[in-house]
């Protein structure tokens, strides 16, 4: 973490609504998927913010929208204090060089007909970095940084294991010397033993180059290993945000409490008091999310007001934010323990 307090990435009230096909062109009330519905995230330089939540809650869309890879319906994204929406196309190109992404499925995200040299040198060509004669040397350097032998250069993605393919994706992402990388479930597709190696590599690269990460995952244990701060997402909104320590030791939102109750905690004292909270019911559709608190259909302690009043994400104690009417009052321990 750096001493600088200004965020490198500042996302304010981000919205991404995908209109469903066949919904017509005029008037209000058209159906859309509210994939991201008012998300704010600030990430300081050198820091990792984890973004966690169940499948379909809008994690990838958030990451992609920050990089302008998904269409933004509302809100703003700033890089180093500059609103990306106001940039000229030249300035946007330069900003893009500073922001990269590593995808969940290294196989799908690497062109099977391209060699490793072509894949890793592509961002250098696109952003016109290094003289053409120097690019091969740079690719060799990048392969060494991610722990791949120089003999990989002329080989194709299918010739590598899952972990090695993810190393190729990481080499491609760091080729432009970015400041910020969205890591979209970078280890979810890998065996557990390989996951640890890739996470170690990502931490080493972060230390070496002062990288800033948005680390997306559905696995709370993995997010906990990687993040300084964690945001918990539910149906397009952030329901809790806190430092890793605060979130894992005393989650404030009933949804976080339920998620965490399934994850063993390394501290034996906290682990001894852990209670399993079983969530019932399906995640509602983001096309028609429940009114009031989105979580009220599954919340074990929902009140009548939860069905009508949207809880704001508010600071419930020092640096801990939760979007729950009850957070900071009766909440603090898992529901079954109260
Ligand atoms: N291009 C699109 N058009 C329409 N709907 C989309 C599009 N992309 C995503 N969605 C929808 O937006 C919602 C959020 O999807 P997203 O991929 O961001 O979730 P996620 O949290 O990353 O899920 P997962 O853990 O499965 O990767 C889902 O309901 C998804 O179906
Ligand atoms: S606002 Fe109500 S429904 Fe939502 S999490 Fe809090 S108690 Fe549960
Ligand atoms: Mg995703």
Short mmCIF file of C-alpha atoms and ligand atoms in Angstrom, two decimals:
data_model
loop_
_atom_site.label_atom_id
_atom_site.label_comp_id
_atom_site.label_asym_id
_atom_site.label_seq_id
_atom_site.Cartn_x
_atom_site.Cartn_y
_atom_site.Cartn_z
CA UNK A 1 0.00 0.00 0.00
CA UNK A 2 1.23 3.51 -0.70
CA UNK A 3 1.00 6.58 1.50
CA UNK A 4 -1.01 8.47 -1.13
CA UNK A 5 -4.64 8.94 -0.11
CA UNK A 6 -6.10 10.02 -3.49
CA UNK A 7 -7.53 6.96 -5.23
CA UNK A 8 -5.96 5.81 -8.48
CA UNK A 9 -9.34 4.41 -9.52
CA UNK A 10 -12.47 6.21 -8.38
CA UNK A 11 -15.80 4.75 -9.44
CA UNK A 12 -18.87 6.78 -8.54
CA UNK A 13 -22.44 5.51 -8.79
CA UNK A 14 -21.65 3.26 -11.77
CA UNK A 15 -24.64 1.82 -13.60
CA UNK A 16 -24.74 -0.71 -16.41
CA UNK A 17 -28.23 -1.67 -17.60
CA UNK A 18 -28.50 -4.00 -20.57
CA UNK A 19 -31.75 -3.54 -22.47
CA UNK A 20 -33.42 -6.85 -23.20
CA UNK A 21 -34.09 -7.53 -26.88
CA UNK A 22 -37.58 -6.83 -28.21
CA UNK A 23 -38.37 -4.14 -25.65
CA UNK A 24 -39.17 -1.38 -28.14
CA UNK A 25 -37.65 2.06 -28.38
CA UNK A 26 -40.01 4.49 -26.69
CA UNK A 27 -41.33 5.31 -23.27
CA UNK A 28 -40.41 4.26 -19.79
CA UNK A 29 -40.66 0.88 -18.17
CA UNK A 30 -38.62 -0.98 -20.80
CA UNK A 31 -37.15 -4.15 -19.37
CA UNK A 32 -33.45 -4.18 -18.78
CA UNK A 33 -30.92 -6.24 -16.85
CA UNK A 34 -29.67 -3.99 -14.06
CA UNK A 35 -26.29 -5.71 -13.97
CA UNK A 36 -24.61 -2.84 -12.09
CA UNK A 37 -26.90 -0.49 -10.24
CA UNK A 38 -25.08 2.31 -8.45
CA UNK A 39 -21.65 0.97 -7.51
CA UNK A 40 -18.96 3.18 -5.97
CA UNK A 41 -15.43 1.87 -5.41
CA UNK A 42 -12.20 3.74 -4.68
CA UNK A 43 -8.85 1.99 -5.02
CA UNK A 44 -5.64 3.62 -3.85
CA UNK A 45 -2.41 3.11 -5.75
CA UNK A 46 -0.74 -0.17 -4.86
CA UNK A 47 -3.85 -1.45 -3.13
CA UNK A 48 -6.06 -4.44 -3.90
CA UNK A 49 -9.81 -4.18 -3.54
CA UNK A 50 -11.64 -7.49 -3.66
CA UNK A 51 -15.08 -7.73 -5.24
CA UNK A 52 -17.04 -10.78 -4.19
CA UNK A 53 -20.57 -12.11 -4.63
CA UNK A 54 -22.62 -14.91 -6.14
CA UNK A 55 -22.72 -15.68 -9.84
CA UNK A 56 -24.58 -13.05 -11.89
CA UNK A 57 -24.40 -10.28 -9.25
CA UNK A 58 -22.50 -7.97 -11.63
CA UNK A 59 -18.83 -8.42 -10.72
CA UNK A 60 -17.45 -8.90 -14.24
CA UNK A 61 -19.67 -6.18 -15.66
CA UNK A 62 -18.35 -3.77 -13.01
CA UNK A 63 -14.75 -4.64 -13.89
CA UNK A 64 -15.39 -4.39 -17.61
CA UNK A 65 -17.28 -1.10 -17.30
CA UNK A 66 -14.39 0.45 -15.35
CA UNK A 67 -12.16 -0.39 -18.34
CA UNK A 68 -14.82 0.83 -20.78
CA UNK A 69 -15.29 -2.71 -22.09
CA UNK A 70 -18.99 -2.64 -21.14
CA UNK A 71 -21.39 0.19 -22.01
CA UNK A 72 -21.92 2.57 -19.09
CA UNK A 73 -25.51 3.69 -18.41
CA UNK A 74 -24.59 6.15 -15.67
CA UNK A 75 -21.99 7.24 -13.13
CA UNK A 76 -18.34 8.08 -13.60
CA UNK A 77 -14.95 6.39 -13.56
CA UNK A 78 -11.81 8.42 -12.87
CA UNK A 79 -8.22 7.37 -13.32
CA UNK A 80 -5.80 9.41 -11.24
CA UNK A 81 -8.42 12.14 -10.81
CA UNK A 82 -9.38 12.37 -14.50
CA UNK A 83 -12.92 11.45 -15.56
CA UNK A 84 -12.50 8.94 -18.39
CA UNK A 85 -15.73 10.11 -20.04
CA UNK A 86 -14.21 13.49 -20.82
CA UNK A 87 -11.10 12.18 -22.59
CA UNK A 88 -10.31 12.71 -26.26
CA UNK A 89 -9.77 9.49 -28.21
CA UNK A 90 -5.99 9.99 -28.02
CA UNK A 91 -6.07 10.52 -24.28
CA UNK A 92 -8.38 7.52 -23.92
CA UNK A 93 -5.87 5.36 -25.77
CA UNK A 94 -3.17 6.43 -23.34
CA UNK A 95 -5.49 5.75 -20.40
CA UNK A 96 -6.29 2.29 -21.80
CA UNK A 97 -2.60 1.44 -21.80
CA UNK A 98 -2.59 2.04 -18.04
CA UNK A 99 -5.56 -0.28 -17.35
CA UNK A 100 -5.58 -3.97 -18.23
CA UNK A 101 -7.57 -7.12 -17.47
CA UNK A 102 -6.84 -10.78 -16.77
CA UNK A 103 -9.80 -13.06 -17.50
CA UNK A 104 -11.12 -16.12 -15.69
CA UNK A 105 -10.73 -18.55 -18.54
CA UNK A 106 -7.23 -18.27 -19.94
CA UNK A 107 -8.10 -20.60 -22.79
CA UNK A 108 -11.06 -18.60 -24.08
CA UNK A 109 -9.21 -15.31 -23.74
CA UNK A 110 -6.12 -16.35 -25.73
CA UNK A 111 -6.35 -16.62 -29.51
CA UNK A 112 -5.71 -20.34 -30.23
CA UNK A 113 -4.17 -19.53 -33.63
CA UNK A 114 -1.59 -17.12 -32.23
CA UNK A 115 1.78 -18.06 -30.77
CA UNK A 116 2.77 -16.86 -27.31
CA UNK A 117 5.06 -14.31 -28.94
CA UNK A 118 2.14 -12.89 -30.97
CA UNK A 119 -0.20 -12.87 -27.97
CA UNK A 120 2.18 -11.16 -25.57
CA UNK A 121 3.53 -8.68 -28.13
CA UNK A 122 0.06 -7.65 -29.34
CA UNK A 123 -0.44 -4.90 -26.71
CA UNK A 124 3.02 -3.53 -27.62
CA UNK A 125 1.92 -3.23 -31.25
CA UNK A 126 -1.53 -1.86 -30.44
CA UNK A 127 -0.10 0.84 -28.17
CA UNK A 128 2.98 1.38 -30.32
CA UNK A 129 5.33 0.61 -27.44
CA UNK A 130 9.01 -0.16 -28.04
CA UNK A 131 10.56 -0.19 -31.49
CA UNK A 132 9.54 -3.30 -33.50
CA UNK A 133 13.11 -4.66 -33.28
CA UNK A 134 13.00 -4.45 -29.50
CA UNK A 135 9.65 -6.16 -29.02
CA UNK A 136 10.92 -9.74 -29.06
CA UNK A 137 13.37 -8.88 -26.28
CA UNK A 138 10.54 -7.33 -24.29
CA UNK A 139 8.37 -10.44 -24.75
CA UNK A 140 11.25 -12.62 -23.48
CA UNK A 141 11.55 -10.33 -20.46
CA UNK A 142 7.80 -10.59 -19.80
CA UNK A 143 7.84 -14.38 -20.04
CA UNK A 144 10.65 -14.49 -17.51
CA UNK A 145 8.68 -12.21 -15.18
CA UNK A 146 5.72 -14.60 -15.18
CA UNK A 147 7.87 -17.73 -14.88
CA UNK A 148 7.60 -19.15 -18.41
CA UNK A 149 10.64 -20.43 -20.35
CA UNK A 150 11.81 -18.59 -23.48
CA UNK A 151 11.04 -21.83 -25.39
CA UNK A 152 7.33 -20.89 -25.01
CA UNK A 153 7.65 -18.14 -27.63
CA UNK A 154 6.71 -20.16 -30.71
CA UNK A 155 4.16 -22.40 -29.00
CA UNK A 156 0.35 -22.16 -29.03
CA UNK A 157 -2.06 -21.85 -26.05
CA UNK A 158 -3.30 -25.45 -26.31
CA UNK A 159 0.25 -26.70 -25.66
CA UNK A 160 0.17 -25.29 -22.11
CA UNK A 161 -1.49 -26.29 -18.84
CA UNK A 162 -4.23 -24.07 -17.32
CA UNK A 163 -1.81 -22.41 -14.91
CA UNK A 164 0.74 -21.73 -17.67
CA UNK A 165 -1.99 -20.28 -19.88
CA UNK A 166 -2.95 -17.92 -17.09
CA UNK A 167 0.72 -16.88 -16.90
CA UNK A 168 0.54 -16.01 -20.61
CA UNK A 169 -2.58 -13.89 -19.92
CA UNK A 170 -0.75 -12.13 -17.09
CA UNK A 171 2.31 -11.48 -19.29
CA UNK A 172 -0.02 -9.91 -21.88
CA UNK A 173 -1.69 -7.77 -19.19
CA UNK A 174 1.57 -6.37 -17.80
CA UNK A 175 3.15 -5.82 -21.24
CA UNK A 176 2.04 -2.18 -21.39
CA UNK A 177 3.37 -1.46 -17.88
CA UNK A 178 -0.13 -0.73 -16.57
CA UNK A 179 -0.94 0.93 -13.25
CA UNK A 180 -4.20 -0.91 -12.74
CA UNK A 181 -5.35 -4.45 -13.54
CA UNK A 182 -8.81 -5.97 -13.22
CA UNK A 183 -8.27 -9.59 -12.19
CA UNK A 184 -11.57 -11.23 -13.12
CA UNK A 185 -11.58 -14.56 -11.28
CA UNK A 186 -8.00 -15.25 -12.40
CA UNK A 187 -7.70 -18.54 -10.52
CA UNK A 188 -11.28 -19.87 -10.45
CA UNK A 189 -10.66 -22.23 -13.38
CA UNK A 190 -7.46 -23.68 -11.87
CA UNK A 191 -6.66 -26.58 -9.51
CA UNK A 192 -6.17 -25.48 -5.91
CA UNK A 193 -2.41 -26.24 -5.93
CA UNK A 194 -1.95 -24.12 -9.07
CA UNK A 195 -4.17 -21.34 -7.69
CA UNK A 196 -1.65 -20.65 -4.91
CA UNK A 197 1.20 -20.29 -7.44
CA UNK A 198 -0.73 -17.83 -9.59
CA UNK A 199 -1.83 -15.79 -6.55
CA UNK A 200 1.81 -15.67 -5.40
CA UNK A 201 2.87 -14.47 -8.86
CA UNK A 202 0.21 -11.73 -8.82
CA UNK A 203 1.36 -10.57 -5.37
CA UNK A 204 5.03 -10.59 -6.47
CA UNK A 205 4.25 -8.54 -9.58
CA UNK A 206 2.21 -6.12 -7.47
CA UNK A 207 5.17 -5.61 -5.10
CA UNK A 208 7.66 -5.28 -7.94
CA UNK A 209 5.69 -2.80 -10.06
CA UNK A 210 3.41 -1.12 -7.51
CA UNK A 211 0.34 -2.46 -9.30
CA UNK A 212 -3.21 -1.66 -8.23
CA UNK A 213 -5.73 -4.49 -8.49
CA UNK A 214 -9.47 -5.00 -8.55
CA UNK A 215 -9.62 -8.67 -7.61
CA UNK A 216 -12.92 -10.30 -8.57
CA UNK A 217 -13.89 -13.69 -7.16
CA UNK A 218 -16.81 -15.64 -5.80
CA UNK A 219 -14.54 -17.43 -3.32
CA UNK A 220 -14.24 -15.43 -0.10
CA UNK A 221 -11.19 -17.35 1.06
CA UNK A 222 -9.24 -16.39 -2.08
CA UNK A 223 -10.41 -12.76 -1.90
CA UNK A 224 -9.28 -12.65 1.73
CA UNK A 225 -5.76 -13.73 0.80
CA UNK A 226 -5.39 -11.03 -1.82
CA UNK A 227 -7.29 -7.90 -0.74
CA UNK A 228 -6.65 -4.90 1.49
CA UNK A 229 -10.31 -3.98 1.32
CA UNK A 230 -13.29 -6.11 0.27
CA UNK A 231 -16.57 -5.07 -1.38
CA UNK A 232 -19.47 -7.55 -1.22
CA UNK A 233 -21.89 -7.31 -4.11
CA UNK A 234 -25.51 -8.47 -4.30
CA UNK A 235 -27.77 -7.96 -7.32
CA UNK A 236 -25.85 -5.06 -8.84
CA UNK A 237 -25.15 -3.19 -5.61
CA UNK A 238 -22.39 -3.14 -3.02
CA UNK A 239 -23.91 -4.23 0.28
CA UNK A 240 -20.79 -4.11 2.42
CA UNK A 241 -17.32 -2.59 2.20
CA UNK A 242 -14.64 -2.92 4.84
CA UNK A 243 -10.98 -3.70 5.37
CA UNK A 244 -10.21 -7.37 5.00
CA UNK A 245 -9.66 -7.77 8.76
CA UNK A 246 -12.90 -6.01 9.72
CA UNK A 247 -14.98 -7.84 7.14
CA UNK A 248 -13.75 -11.31 8.02
CA UNK A 249 -13.75 -10.86 11.79
CA UNK A 250 -17.12 -9.12 12.17
CA UNK A 251 -19.20 -8.79 9.01
CA UNK A 252 -22.02 -6.25 9.34
CA UNK A 253 -24.44 -7.19 6.57
CA UNK A 254 -26.60 -10.35 6.88
CA UNK A 255 -25.59 -11.38 3.35
CA UNK A 256 -21.87 -11.14 4.16
CA UNK A 257 -22.51 -13.01 7.40
CA UNK A 258 -24.18 -15.81 5.46
CA UNK A 259 -21.40 -15.99 2.87
CA UNK A 260 -18.69 -15.96 5.50
CA UNK A 261 -20.37 -18.51 7.69
CA UNK A 262 -19.41 -21.10 5.06
CA UNK A 263 -15.71 -20.14 5.05
CA UNK A 264 -13.31 -21.49 7.71
CA UNK A 265 -11.45 -18.62 9.42
CA UNK A 266 -7.72 -19.02 10.22
CA UNK A 267 -8.06 -17.45 13.71
CA UNK A 268 -9.09 -20.29 16.11
CA UNK A 269 -10.95 -17.90 18.48
CA UNK A 270 -13.11 -16.49 15.68
CA UNK A 271 -13.46 -19.93 14.13
CA UNK A 272 -14.81 -21.34 17.42
CA UNK A 273 -17.70 -18.82 17.38
CA UNK A 274 -18.53 -19.31 13.70
CA UNK A 275 -22.18 -20.19 13.00
CA UNK A 276 -23.43 -21.60 9.73
CA UNK A 277 -26.15 -19.43 8.15
CA UNK A 278 -27.99 -21.19 5.34
CA UNK A 279 -29.38 -18.85 2.71
CA UNK A 280 -32.73 -20.00 1.38
CA UNK A 281 -34.34 -19.04 -1.92
CA UNK A 282 -32.90 -18.18 -5.29
CA UNK A 283 -31.06 -14.99 -6.16
CA UNK A 284 -33.82 -12.81 -7.68
CA UNK A 285 -33.57 -11.73 -11.30
CA UNK A 286 -31.66 -8.50 -12.00
CA UNK A 287 -34.41 -7.70 -14.53
CA UNK A 288 -36.92 -7.20 -11.71
CA UNK A 289 -34.96 -6.91 -8.46
CA UNK A 290 -37.08 -6.85 -5.28
CA UNK A 291 -38.05 -3.36 -4.08
CA UNK A 292 -36.52 -1.88 -0.95
CA UNK A 293 -33.53 -3.93 0.15
CA UNK A 294 -32.67 -6.30 -2.71
CA UNK A 295 -31.77 -8.92 -0.12
CA UNK A 296 -35.08 -8.91 1.76
CA UNK A 297 -36.42 -12.03 0.01
CA UNK A 298 -33.60 -14.10 1.53
CA UNK A 299 -32.69 -12.16 4.65
CA UNK A 300 -33.29 -14.11 7.89
CA UNK A 301 -34.05 -10.91 9.84
CA UNK A 302 -35.95 -8.78 7.30
CA UNK A 303 -38.43 -6.24 8.71
CA UNK A 304 -41.46 -4.70 6.97
CA UNK A 305 -39.53 -1.51 6.16
CA UNK A 306 -36.92 -3.62 4.30
CA UNK A 307 -39.52 -4.38 1.63
CA UNK A 308 -40.00 -0.71 0.77
CA UNK A 309 -37.00 1.33 1.92
CA UNK A 310 -33.71 1.01 0.08
CA UNK A 311 -30.92 0.90 2.67
CA UNK A 312 -28.10 3.31 1.82
CA UNK A 313 -24.49 2.12 2.01
CA UNK A 314 -23.51 3.99 5.18
CA UNK A 315 -20.57 3.99 7.56
CA UNK A 316 -21.66 1.87 10.49
CA UNK A 317 -18.36 2.15 12.33
CA UNK A 318 -14.87 3.35 11.54
CA UNK A 319 -14.23 2.54 7.86
CA UNK A 320 -16.98 -0.11 7.70
CA UNK A 321 -19.86 0.47 5.35
CA UNK A 322 -23.02 -1.62 5.12
CA UNK A 323 -26.30 -1.24 3.23
CA UNK A 324 -28.66 -2.59 5.86
CA UNK A 325 -31.20 -0.80 8.04
CA UNK A 326 -30.10 -2.86 11.02
CA UNK A 327 -26.33 -2.83 10.57
CA UNK A 328 -24.53 -1.19 13.47
CA UNK A 329 -27.49 -1.68 15.79
CA UNK A 330 -28.59 -5.24 16.50
CA UNK A 331 -26.25 -6.71 13.91
CA UNK A 332 -22.63 -7.60 14.43
CA UNK A 333 -22.79 -11.31 15.02
CA UNK A 334 -24.13 -13.90 12.61
CA UNK A 335 -27.90 -14.09 12.77
CA UNK A 336 -28.07 -17.52 14.41
CA UNK A 337 -25.69 -16.45 17.17
CA UNK A 338 -27.86 -13.56 18.33
N1 LIG B 1 -23.94 -8.27 -22.59
C1 LIG B 1 -24.94 -8.55 -21.75
N2 LIG B 1 -26.23 -8.44 -22.14
C2 LIG B 1 -27.25 -8.72 -21.30
N3 LIG B 1 -27.07 -9.12 -20.03
C3 LIG B 1 -25.81 -9.25 -19.58
C4 LIG B 1 -24.68 -8.98 -20.41
N4 LIG B 1 -23.54 -9.20 -19.68
C5 LIG B 1 -23.94 -9.59 -18.45
N5 LIG B 1 -25.30 -9.63 -18.39
C6 LIG B 1 -26.12 -9.98 -17.22
O1 LIG B 1 -25.74 -9.09 -16.18
C7 LIG B 1 -25.76 -9.78 -14.93
C8 LIG B 1 -24.39 -9.66 -14.30
O2 LIG B 1 -23.47 -10.45 -15.04
P1 LIG B 1 -21.93 -10.54 -14.66
O3 LIG B 1 -21.28 -11.39 -15.70
O4 LIG B 1 -21.39 -9.18 -14.45
O5 LIG B 1 -21.98 -11.30 -13.25
P2 LIG B 1 -20.81 -11.93 -12.41
O6 LIG B 1 -21.01 -11.48 -10.99
O7 LIG B 1 -19.50 -11.65 -13.02
O8 LIG B 1 -21.15 -13.50 -12.48
P3 LIG B 1 -20.16 -14.77 -12.54
O9 LIG B 1 -19.73 -15.01 -11.11
O10 LIG B 1 -21.04 -15.85 -13.04
O11 LIG B 1 -19.02 -14.45 -13.44
C9 LIG B 1 -26.19 -11.20 -15.22
O12 LIG B 1 -27.58 -11.28 -15.01
C10 LIG B 1 -25.86 -11.38 -16.69
O13 LIG B 1 -26.70 -12.33 -17.27
S1 LIG B 2 -32.05 -4.00 5.23
FE1 LIG B 2 -33.43 -5.52 6.05
S2 LIG B 2 -33.63 -7.12 4.46
FE2 LIG B 2 -31.85 -5.86 3.97
S3 LIG B 2 -30.16 -6.93 4.88
FE3 LIG B 2 -30.81 -5.43 6.41
S4 LIG B 2 -32.28 -6.49 7.70
FE4 LIG B 2 -32.00 -7.74 5.85
MG1 LIG B 3 -18.00 -12.87 -13.85
#
